[in-house]
Coordinates of C-alpha atoms in Angstrom, one line a residue:
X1 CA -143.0 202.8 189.0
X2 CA -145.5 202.1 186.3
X3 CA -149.2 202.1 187.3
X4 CA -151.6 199.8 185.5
X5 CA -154.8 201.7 185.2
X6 CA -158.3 202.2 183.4
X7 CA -157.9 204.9 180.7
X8 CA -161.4 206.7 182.4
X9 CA -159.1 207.6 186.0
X10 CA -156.9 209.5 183.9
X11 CA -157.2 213.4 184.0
X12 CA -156.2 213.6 180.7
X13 CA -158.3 211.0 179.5
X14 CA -161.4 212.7 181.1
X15 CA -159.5 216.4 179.4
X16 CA -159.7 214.2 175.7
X17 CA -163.2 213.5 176.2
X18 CA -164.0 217.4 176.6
X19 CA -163.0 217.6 173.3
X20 CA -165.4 216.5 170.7
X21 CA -166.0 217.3 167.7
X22 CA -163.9 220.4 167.7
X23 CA -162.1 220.1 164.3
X24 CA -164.4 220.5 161.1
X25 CA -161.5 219.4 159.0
X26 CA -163.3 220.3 155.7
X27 CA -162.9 223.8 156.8
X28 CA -159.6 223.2 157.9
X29 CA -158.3 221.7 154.1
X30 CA -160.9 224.2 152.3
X31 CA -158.9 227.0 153.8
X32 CA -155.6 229.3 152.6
X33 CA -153.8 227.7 155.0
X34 CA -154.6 223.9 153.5
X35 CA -150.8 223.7 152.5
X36 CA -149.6 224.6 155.5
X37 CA -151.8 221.8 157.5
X38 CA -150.3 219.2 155.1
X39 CA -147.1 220.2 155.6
X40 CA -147.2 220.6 159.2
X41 CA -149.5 217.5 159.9
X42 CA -146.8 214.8 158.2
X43 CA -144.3 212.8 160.4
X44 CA -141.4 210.7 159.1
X45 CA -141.3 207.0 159.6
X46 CA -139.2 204.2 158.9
X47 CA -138.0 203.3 155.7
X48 CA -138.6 206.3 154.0
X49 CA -142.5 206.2 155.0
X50 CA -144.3 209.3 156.0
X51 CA -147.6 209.7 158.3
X52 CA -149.8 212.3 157.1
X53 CA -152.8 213.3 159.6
X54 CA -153.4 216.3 157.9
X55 CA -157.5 215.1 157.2
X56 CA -157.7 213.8 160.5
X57 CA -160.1 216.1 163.4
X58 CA -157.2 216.9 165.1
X59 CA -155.6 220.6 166.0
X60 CA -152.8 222.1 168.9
X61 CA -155.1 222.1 171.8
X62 CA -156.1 218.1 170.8
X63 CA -152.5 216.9 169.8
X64 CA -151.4 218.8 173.2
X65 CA -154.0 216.8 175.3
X66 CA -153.0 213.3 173.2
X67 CA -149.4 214.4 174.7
X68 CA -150.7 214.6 178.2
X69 CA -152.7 211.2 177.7
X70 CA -149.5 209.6 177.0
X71 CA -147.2 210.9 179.2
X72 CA -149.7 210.3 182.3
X73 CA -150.4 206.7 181.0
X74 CA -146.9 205.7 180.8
X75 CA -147.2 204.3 177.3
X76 CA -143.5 205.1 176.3
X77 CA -142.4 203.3 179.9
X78 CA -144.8 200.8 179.4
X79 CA -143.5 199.8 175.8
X80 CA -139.7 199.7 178.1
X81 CA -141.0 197.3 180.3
X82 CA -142.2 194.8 177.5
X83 CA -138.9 194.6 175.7
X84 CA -137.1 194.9 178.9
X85 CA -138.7 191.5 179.6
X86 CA -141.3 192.1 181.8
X87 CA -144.6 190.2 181.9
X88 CA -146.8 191.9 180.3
X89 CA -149.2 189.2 178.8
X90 CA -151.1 189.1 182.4
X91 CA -153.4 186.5 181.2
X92 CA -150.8 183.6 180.3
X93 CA -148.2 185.1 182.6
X94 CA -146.0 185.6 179.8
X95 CA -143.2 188.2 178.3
X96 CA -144.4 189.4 174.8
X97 CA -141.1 189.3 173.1
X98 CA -141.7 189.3 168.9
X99 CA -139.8 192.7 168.9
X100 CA -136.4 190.7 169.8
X101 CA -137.0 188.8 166.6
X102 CA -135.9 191.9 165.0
X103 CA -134.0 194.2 167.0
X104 CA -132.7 194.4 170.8
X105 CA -134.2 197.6 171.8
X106 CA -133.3 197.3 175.9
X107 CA -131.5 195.2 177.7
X108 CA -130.5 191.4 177.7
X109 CA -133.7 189.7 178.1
X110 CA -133.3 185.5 179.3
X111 CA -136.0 183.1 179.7
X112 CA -136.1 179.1 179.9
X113 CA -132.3 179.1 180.5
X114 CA -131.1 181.5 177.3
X115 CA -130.8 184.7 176.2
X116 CA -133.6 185.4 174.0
X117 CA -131.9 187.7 171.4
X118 CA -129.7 185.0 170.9
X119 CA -132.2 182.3 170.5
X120 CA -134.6 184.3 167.9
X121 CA -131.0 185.0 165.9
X122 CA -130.1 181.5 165.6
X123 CA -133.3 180.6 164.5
X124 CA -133.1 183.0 161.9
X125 CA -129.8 182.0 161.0
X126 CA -131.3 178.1 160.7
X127 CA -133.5 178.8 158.6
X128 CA -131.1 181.2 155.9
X129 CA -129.0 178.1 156.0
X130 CA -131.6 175.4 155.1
X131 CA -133.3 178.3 152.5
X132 CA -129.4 178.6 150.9
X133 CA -128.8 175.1 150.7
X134 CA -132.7 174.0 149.1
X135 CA -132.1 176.9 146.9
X136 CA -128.5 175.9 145.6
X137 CA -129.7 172.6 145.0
X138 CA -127.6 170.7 148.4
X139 CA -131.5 169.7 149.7
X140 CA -133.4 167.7 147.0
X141 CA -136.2 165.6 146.4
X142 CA -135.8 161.7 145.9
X143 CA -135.0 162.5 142.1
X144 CA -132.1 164.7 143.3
X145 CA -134.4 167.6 141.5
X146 CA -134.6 171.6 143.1
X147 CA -137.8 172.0 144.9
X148 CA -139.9 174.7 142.9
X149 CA -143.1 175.6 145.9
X150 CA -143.3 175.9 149.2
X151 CA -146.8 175.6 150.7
X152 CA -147.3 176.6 154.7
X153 CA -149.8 174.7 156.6
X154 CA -150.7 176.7 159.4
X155 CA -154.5 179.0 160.4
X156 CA -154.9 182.5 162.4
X157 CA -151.2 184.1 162.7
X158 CA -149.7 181.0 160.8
X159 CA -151.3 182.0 157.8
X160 CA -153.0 185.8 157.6
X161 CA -149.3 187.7 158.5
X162 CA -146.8 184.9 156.2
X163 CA -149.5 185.4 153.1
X164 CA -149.9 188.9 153.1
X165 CA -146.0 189.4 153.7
X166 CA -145.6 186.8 150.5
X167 CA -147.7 189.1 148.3
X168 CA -146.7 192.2 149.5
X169 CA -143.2 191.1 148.0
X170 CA -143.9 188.7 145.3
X171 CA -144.2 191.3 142.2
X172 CA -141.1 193.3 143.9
X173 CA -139.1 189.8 144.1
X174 CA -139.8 189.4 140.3
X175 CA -138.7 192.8 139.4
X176 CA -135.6 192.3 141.1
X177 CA -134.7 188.8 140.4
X178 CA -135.0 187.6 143.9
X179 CA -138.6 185.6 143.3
X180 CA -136.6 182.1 143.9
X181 CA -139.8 179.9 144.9
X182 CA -143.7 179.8 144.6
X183 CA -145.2 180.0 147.7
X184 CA -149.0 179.0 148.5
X185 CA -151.3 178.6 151.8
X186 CA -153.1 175.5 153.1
X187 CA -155.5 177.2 156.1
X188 CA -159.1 176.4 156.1
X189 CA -159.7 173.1 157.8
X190 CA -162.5 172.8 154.7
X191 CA -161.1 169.9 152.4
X192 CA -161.5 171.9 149.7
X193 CA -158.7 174.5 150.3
X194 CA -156.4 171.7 150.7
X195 CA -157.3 170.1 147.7
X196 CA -157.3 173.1 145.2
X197 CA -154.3 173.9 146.6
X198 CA -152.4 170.5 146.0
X199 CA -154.0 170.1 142.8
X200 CA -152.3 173.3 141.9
X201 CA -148.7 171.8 142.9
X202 CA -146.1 169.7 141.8
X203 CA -145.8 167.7 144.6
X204 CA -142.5 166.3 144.1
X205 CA -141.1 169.6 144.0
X206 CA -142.7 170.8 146.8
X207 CA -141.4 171.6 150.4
X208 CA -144.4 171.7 152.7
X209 CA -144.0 174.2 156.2
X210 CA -146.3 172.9 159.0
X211 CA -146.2 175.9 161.5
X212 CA -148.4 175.4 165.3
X213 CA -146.8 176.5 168.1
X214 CA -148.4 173.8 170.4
X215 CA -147.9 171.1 168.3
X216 CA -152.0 170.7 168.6
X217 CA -154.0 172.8 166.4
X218 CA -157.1 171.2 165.5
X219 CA -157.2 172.4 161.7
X220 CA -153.6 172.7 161.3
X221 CA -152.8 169.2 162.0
X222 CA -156.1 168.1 160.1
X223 CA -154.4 169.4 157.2
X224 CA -151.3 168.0 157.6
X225 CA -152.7 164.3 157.6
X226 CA -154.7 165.5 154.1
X227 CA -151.6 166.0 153.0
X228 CA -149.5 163.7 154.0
X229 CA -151.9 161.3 152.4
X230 CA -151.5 163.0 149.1
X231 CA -147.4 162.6 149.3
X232 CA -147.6 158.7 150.1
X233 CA -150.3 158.4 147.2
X234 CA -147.5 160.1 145.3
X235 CA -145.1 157.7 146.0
X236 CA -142.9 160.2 147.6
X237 CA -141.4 160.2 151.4
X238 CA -142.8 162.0 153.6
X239 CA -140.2 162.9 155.3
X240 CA -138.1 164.4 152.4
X241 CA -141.5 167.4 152.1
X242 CA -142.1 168.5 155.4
X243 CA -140.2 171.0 157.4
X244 CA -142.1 172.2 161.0
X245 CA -141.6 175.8 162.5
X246 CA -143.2 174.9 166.4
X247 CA -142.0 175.3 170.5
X248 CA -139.4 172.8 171.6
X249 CA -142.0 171.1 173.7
X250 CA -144.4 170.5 171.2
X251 CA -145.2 166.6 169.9
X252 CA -144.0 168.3 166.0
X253 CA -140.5 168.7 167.3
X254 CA -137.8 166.0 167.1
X255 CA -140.2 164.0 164.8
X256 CA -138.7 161.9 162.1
X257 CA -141.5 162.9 159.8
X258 CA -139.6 166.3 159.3
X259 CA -136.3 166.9 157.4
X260 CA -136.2 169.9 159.8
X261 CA -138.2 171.9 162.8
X262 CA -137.1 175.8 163.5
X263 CA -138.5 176.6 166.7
X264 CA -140.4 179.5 168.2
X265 CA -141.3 180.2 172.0
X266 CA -144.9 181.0 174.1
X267 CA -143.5 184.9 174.0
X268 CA -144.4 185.8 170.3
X269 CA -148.1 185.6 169.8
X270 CA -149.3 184.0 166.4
X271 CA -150.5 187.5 165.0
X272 CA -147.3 189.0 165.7
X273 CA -145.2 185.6 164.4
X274 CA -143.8 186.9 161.0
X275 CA -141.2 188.8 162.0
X276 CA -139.9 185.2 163.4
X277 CA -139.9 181.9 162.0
X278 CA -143.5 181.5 161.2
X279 CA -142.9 184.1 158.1
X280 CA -139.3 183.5 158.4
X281 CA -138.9 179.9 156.5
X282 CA -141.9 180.7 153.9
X283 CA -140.3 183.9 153.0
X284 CA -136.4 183.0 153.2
X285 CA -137.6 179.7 150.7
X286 CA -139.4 182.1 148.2
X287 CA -137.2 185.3 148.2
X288 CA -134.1 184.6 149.9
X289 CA -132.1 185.2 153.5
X290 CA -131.9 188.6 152.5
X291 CA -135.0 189.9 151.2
X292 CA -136.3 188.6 154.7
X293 CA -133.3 189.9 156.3
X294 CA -134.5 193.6 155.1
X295 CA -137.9 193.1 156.3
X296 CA -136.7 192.7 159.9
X297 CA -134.7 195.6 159.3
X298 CA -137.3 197.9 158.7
X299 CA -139.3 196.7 161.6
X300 CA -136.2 196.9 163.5
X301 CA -136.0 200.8 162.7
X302 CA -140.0 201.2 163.3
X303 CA -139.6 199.9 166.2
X304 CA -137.0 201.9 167.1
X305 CA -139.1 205.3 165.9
X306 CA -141.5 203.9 168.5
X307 CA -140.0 204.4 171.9
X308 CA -139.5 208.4 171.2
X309 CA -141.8 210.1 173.9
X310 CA -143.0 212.9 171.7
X311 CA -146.0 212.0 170.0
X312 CA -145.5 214.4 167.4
X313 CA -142.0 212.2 166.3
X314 CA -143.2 208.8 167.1
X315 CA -145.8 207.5 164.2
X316 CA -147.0 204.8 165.6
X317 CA -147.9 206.3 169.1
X318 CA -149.7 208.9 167.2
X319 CA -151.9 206.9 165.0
X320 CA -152.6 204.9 168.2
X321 CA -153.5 208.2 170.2
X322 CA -155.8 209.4 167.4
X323 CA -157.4 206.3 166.8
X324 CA -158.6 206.6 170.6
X325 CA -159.7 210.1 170.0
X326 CA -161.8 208.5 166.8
X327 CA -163.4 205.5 169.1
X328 CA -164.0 206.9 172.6
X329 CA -164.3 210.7 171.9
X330 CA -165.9 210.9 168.3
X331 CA -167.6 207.3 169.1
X332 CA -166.6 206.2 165.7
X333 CA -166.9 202.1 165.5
X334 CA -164.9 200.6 162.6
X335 CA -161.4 201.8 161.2
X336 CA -161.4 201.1 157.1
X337 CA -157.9 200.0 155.9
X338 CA -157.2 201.2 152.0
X339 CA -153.9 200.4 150.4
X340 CA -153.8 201.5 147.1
X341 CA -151.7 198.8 146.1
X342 CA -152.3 195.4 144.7
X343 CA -149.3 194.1 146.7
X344 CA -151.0 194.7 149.7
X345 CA -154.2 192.9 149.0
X346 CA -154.2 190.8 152.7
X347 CA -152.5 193.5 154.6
X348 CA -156.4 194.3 156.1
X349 CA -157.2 191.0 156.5
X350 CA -154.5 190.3 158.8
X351 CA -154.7 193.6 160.5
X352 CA -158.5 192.7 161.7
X353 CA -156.9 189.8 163.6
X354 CA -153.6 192.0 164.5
X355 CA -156.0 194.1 165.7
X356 CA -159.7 192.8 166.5
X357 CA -157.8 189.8 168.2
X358 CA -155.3 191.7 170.2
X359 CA -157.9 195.0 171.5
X360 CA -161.3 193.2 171.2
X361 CA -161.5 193.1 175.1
X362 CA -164.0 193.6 177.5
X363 CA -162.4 193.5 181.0
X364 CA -159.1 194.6 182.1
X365 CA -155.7 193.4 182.5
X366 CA -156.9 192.5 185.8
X367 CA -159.8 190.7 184.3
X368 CA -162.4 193.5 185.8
X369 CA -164.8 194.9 183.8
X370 CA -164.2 198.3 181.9
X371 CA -166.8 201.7 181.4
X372 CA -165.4 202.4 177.8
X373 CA -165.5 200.8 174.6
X374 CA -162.3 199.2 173.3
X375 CA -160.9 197.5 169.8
X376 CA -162.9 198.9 166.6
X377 CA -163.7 197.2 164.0
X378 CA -161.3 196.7 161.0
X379 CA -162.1 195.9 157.4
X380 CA -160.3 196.8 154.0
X381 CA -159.9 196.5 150.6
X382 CA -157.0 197.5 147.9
X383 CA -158.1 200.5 145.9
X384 CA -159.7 201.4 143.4
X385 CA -161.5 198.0 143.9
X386 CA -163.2 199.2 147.2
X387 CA -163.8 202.5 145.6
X388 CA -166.5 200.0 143.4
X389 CA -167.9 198.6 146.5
X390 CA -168.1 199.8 149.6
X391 CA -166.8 203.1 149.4
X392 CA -170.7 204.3 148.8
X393 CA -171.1 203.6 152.7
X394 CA -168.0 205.0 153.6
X395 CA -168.8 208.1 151.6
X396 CA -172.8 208.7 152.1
X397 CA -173.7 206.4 154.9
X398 CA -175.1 207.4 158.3
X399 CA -172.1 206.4 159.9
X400 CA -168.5 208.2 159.8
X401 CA -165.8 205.5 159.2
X402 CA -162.1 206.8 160.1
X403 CA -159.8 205.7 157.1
X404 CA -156.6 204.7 156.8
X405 CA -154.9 204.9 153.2
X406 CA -151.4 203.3 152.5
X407 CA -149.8 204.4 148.8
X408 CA -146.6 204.7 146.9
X409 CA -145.6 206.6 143.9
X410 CA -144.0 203.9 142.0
X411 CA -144.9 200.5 141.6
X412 CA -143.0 197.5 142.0
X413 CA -142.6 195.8 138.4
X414 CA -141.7 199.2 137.1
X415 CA -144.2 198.4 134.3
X416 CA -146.5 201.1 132.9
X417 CA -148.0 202.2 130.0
X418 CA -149.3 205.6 129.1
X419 CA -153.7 205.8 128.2
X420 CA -154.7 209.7 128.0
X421 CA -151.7 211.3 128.7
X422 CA -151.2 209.8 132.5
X423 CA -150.0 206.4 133.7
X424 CA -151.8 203.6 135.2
X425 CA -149.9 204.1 138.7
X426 CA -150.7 208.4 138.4
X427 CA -154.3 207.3 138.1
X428 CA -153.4 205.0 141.1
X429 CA -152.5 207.9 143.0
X430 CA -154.8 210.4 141.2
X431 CA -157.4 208.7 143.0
X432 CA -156.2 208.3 146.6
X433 CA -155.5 212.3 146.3
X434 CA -159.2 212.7 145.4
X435 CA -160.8 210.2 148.1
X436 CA -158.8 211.8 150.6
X437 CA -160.1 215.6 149.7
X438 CA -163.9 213.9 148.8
X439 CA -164.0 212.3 152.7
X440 CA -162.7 215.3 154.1
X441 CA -164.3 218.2 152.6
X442 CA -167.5 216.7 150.5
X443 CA -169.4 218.6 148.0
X444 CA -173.0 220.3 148.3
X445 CA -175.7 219.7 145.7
X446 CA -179.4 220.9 145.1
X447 CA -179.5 217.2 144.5
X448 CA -179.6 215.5 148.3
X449 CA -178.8 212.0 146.4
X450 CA -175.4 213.5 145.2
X451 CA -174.7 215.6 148.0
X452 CA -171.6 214.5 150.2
X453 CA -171.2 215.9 153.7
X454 CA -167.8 215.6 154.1
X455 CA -165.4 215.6 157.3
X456 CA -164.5 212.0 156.8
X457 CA -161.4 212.2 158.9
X458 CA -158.6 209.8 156.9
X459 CA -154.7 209.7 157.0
X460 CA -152.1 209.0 154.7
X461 CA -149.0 206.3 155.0
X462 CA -146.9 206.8 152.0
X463 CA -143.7 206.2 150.2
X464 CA -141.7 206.0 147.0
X465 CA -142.4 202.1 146.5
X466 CA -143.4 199.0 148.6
X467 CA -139.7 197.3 149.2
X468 CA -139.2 194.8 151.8
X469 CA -137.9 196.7 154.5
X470 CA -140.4 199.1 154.0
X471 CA -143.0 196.6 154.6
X472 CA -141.4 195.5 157.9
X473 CA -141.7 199.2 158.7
X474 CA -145.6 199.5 158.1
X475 CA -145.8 196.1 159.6
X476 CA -144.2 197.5 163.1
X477 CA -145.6 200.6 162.5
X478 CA -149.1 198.7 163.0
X479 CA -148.2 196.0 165.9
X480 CA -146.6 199.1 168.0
X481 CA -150.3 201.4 167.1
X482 CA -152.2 198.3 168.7
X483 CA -149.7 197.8 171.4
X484 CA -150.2 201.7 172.6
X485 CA -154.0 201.2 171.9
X486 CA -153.7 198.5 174.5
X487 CA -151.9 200.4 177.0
X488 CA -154.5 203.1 176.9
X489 CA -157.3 201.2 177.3
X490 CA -155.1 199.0 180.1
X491 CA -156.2 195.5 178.3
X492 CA -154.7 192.8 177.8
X493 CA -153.3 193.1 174.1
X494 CA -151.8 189.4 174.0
X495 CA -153.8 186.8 174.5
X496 CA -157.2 185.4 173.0
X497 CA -159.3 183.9 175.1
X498 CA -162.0 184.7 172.8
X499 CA -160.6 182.1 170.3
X500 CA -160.8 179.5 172.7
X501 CA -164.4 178.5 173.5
X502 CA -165.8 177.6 170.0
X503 CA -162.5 175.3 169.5
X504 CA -163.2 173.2 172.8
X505 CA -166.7 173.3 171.9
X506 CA -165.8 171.8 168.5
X507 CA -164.0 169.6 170.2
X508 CA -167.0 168.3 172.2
X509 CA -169.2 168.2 169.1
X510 CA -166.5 165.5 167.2
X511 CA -166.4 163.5 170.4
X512 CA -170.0 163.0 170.1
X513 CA -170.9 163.4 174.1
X514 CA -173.2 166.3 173.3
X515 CA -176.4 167.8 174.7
X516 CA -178.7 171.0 174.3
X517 CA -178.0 173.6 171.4
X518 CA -175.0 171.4 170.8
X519 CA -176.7 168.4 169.8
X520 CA -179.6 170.2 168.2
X521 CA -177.3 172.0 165.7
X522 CA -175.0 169.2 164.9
X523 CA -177.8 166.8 163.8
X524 CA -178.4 169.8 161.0
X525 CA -174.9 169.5 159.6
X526 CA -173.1 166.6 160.9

């Protein structure tokens, strides 16, 4: 039997929080036995990805508590029960099912009348079909000419996960000759996105990808009629440019003003969508079937990694358990993301919403209130760009940021060139070696102004090179650390209520029936 409870009735939990600030890790890397730590602290992941903790505040007696914490909260049988089906998403009374869009990790799970395995695998297959036959030239425009771009029109988990899986590829696509289309984003309800973005285009060769799960999204349907306009003023059909990725039910599906709809359910939440057709059609169009094909392989084997029970074999539950030993124990706030790769230069954005949107809770999955603090904040940069900004803060500031670096050894173009002796991608990783030591063990001065204190706790996700399936492994790796988070903390990791006032509230203002605050601010603007 699995019991749903607050993190602070645990004995273990209440064990964790005797525990602070017991690791000085800048002795613990400034010592003989720094090797040893680096070796020892590493985990293998998916893909040919490792997890180093080794700069993390963690030791035996801390790792052997985080074991306790998990085995008393049930996160392993918890994680069972969701992709056995269960309802986990208490406030929409829903299964959270985006891990069958990759891999069937339990049982047979059925819902609405079909096995839902079944139903994610022919959507995929769908969409490879309609990608093969635009790409070999079967699907044309009015011309009979190839389409060239795809542009998605969606906002929130329509856009943030499908753009930063598009760049994460793009230069790796290129290098292997599997770059097929252009793909751009249409998100922002401002007019101006829109129109940059179509100015940019060929709009005859374009296939547009309206993605909204209801059918009813206030800035993804604005956007559509923008443009649609611009296609008629174009002289071209309408209904030879648009394709829709929606739910059955919703008014987008079975609508003559699209060539074609792929379909997605209420149990995959729109920050957990790419693995299914919401990155699924953008990604198939510009790289292939099988470029996306590995991507849901590596999250399939991530996700697989993640149902282990040992901590110290399962990545993802341990970056999840140390990340609650950084926010409830060590009362650290935010959580810095820094891949030090160009590819990956959205990966942070959308893992503030995976994460910010899923953990940023307040009450319970009972909808009481809770004694502990919850979701950190998230914010990132690629590096070395961040190393020119905000890195200051993270280094000298008053507060300690925990840090998550992502690198590989090689790039994806496989183009270099040699300045003073070294390569552009070993000064890459030159400098994500020397942050990591400069955070952890700092350096003394007679100077205060240039004196670091160190003990910057970071880890390390790294690899030979960002491929596709190794991106569907850090992907997982990162949906299954905010799942566990969740668990801990028993909220409720899939829904977002908090999303939904200031859109009805919007809705009032355009209606015009308006009084109070409402009225006084929208006679400033509107």
């Amino acid at each position: 039997m699995i019991n749903w409870e607050n993190a602070d009735t645990l004995e273990s939990w209440k064990k964790l929080l005797s525990l602070k600030g017991m690791v000085n890790v800048s002795e613990e890397l400034a010592s003989a036995d720094a090797e040893k730590r680096i070796g020892e602290y590493s985990v293998p992941m998916a893909a040919g990805l490792s997890y180093n903790y080794a700069a993390k505040q963690v030791n035996e007696q801390i790792l052997k508590t985080m074991q306790e914490l998990s085995d008393e909260a049930q996160l392993i049988e918890k994680f069972e029960a969701l992709y056995n089906g269960a309802v986990i998403n208490t406030g929409e009374k829903r299964m959270v099912l985006h891990h069958l869009t990759r891999t069937q990790l339990g049982k047979d799970v059925s819902a609405d009348g079909v096995n839902k395995r079944e139903f994610y695998l022919n959507e995929q297959k769908k969409i490879a079909e309609f990608a093969e036959k635009v790409h070999s030239g079967k699907i044309t425009n009015e011309k009979g000419e190839k389409f060239t771009d795809v542009c998605q029109i969606g906002i929130g988990g329509s856009d943030l996960g499908p753009r930063a899986m598009y760049l994460a590829i793009e230069n790796w696509a290129k290098a292997n000759n599997t770059h097929l289309m252009d793909a751009h984003f249409i998100s922002n309800v401002d007019p101006d996105d829109a129109a940059a973005v179509l100015a940019s285009l060929d709009i005859s060769k374009t296939i547009f990808i309206l993605v909204s799960k209801s059918g009813t999204t206030l800035e993804t349907l604005t956007n559509e009629s923008f443009v649609k306009e611009y296609i008629k003023k174009a002289g071209l059909e309408v209904s030879k440019h648009l394709i829709a990725v929606t739910s059955e039910t919703s008014p987008l599906a079975h609508n003559s003003d699209y060539m074609q709809a792929f379909y997605m359910d209420d149990y995959i939440g729109g920050r957990y969508s790419s693995t299914s057709g919401v990155g699924g059609a953008v990604l198939s169009l510009a790289f292939g079937p099988k470029v996306f094909a590995d991507f849901l392989d590596g999250a399939a084997e991530a996700d697989k990694s993640a149902t282990n029970k040992d901590i110290r074999k399962n990545p993802a539950l341990l970056d999840a358990l140390i990340g609650i030993y950084e926010r409830n124990v060590q009362d650290y706030p935010s959580t810095a993301i820094l891949p030090y790769s160009q590819a990956l230069s959205r990966f942070p954005a959308h893992l503030q919403q995976l994460d910010m949107e899923s953990n940023g809770k307040s009450v319970n999955r009972d909808g009481k209130p809770i004694d502990y603090v919850t979701g950190p904040v998230i914010f990132g940069e690629p590096g070395t760009n961040g190393q020119h900004s905000f890195y200051q803060l993270l280094h000298q500031g008053t507060n300690i940021i925990p840090l998550q670096f992502i690198a590989f050894s090689e790039n994806q173009t496989g183009k270099d060139v040699v300045i003073e002796d070294s390569t552009s991608q070993k000064k890459l990783c030159a400098n994500v070696v020397a942050q990591i030591v400069a955070f952890a063990c700092g350096k003394k001065d007679e100077d205060p102004n240039k004196t670091f204190d160190g003990k910057r706790p970071s880890s390390l996700i790294h690899g030979k090179q960002l491929t596709p399936k190794a991106l569907g492994a850090l992907l997982s790796h990162f949906e299954n650390k905010v799942m566990f988070q969740g668990f801990v903390w028993n909220v409720n990791s899939f829904d977002q209520e908090g999303v939904q006032l200031g859109k009805k509230l919007a809705k009032t203002v355009l209606s015009g029936k308006m009084d109070g605050a409402l009225k006084a601010f929208a006679g400033l603007l509107i």
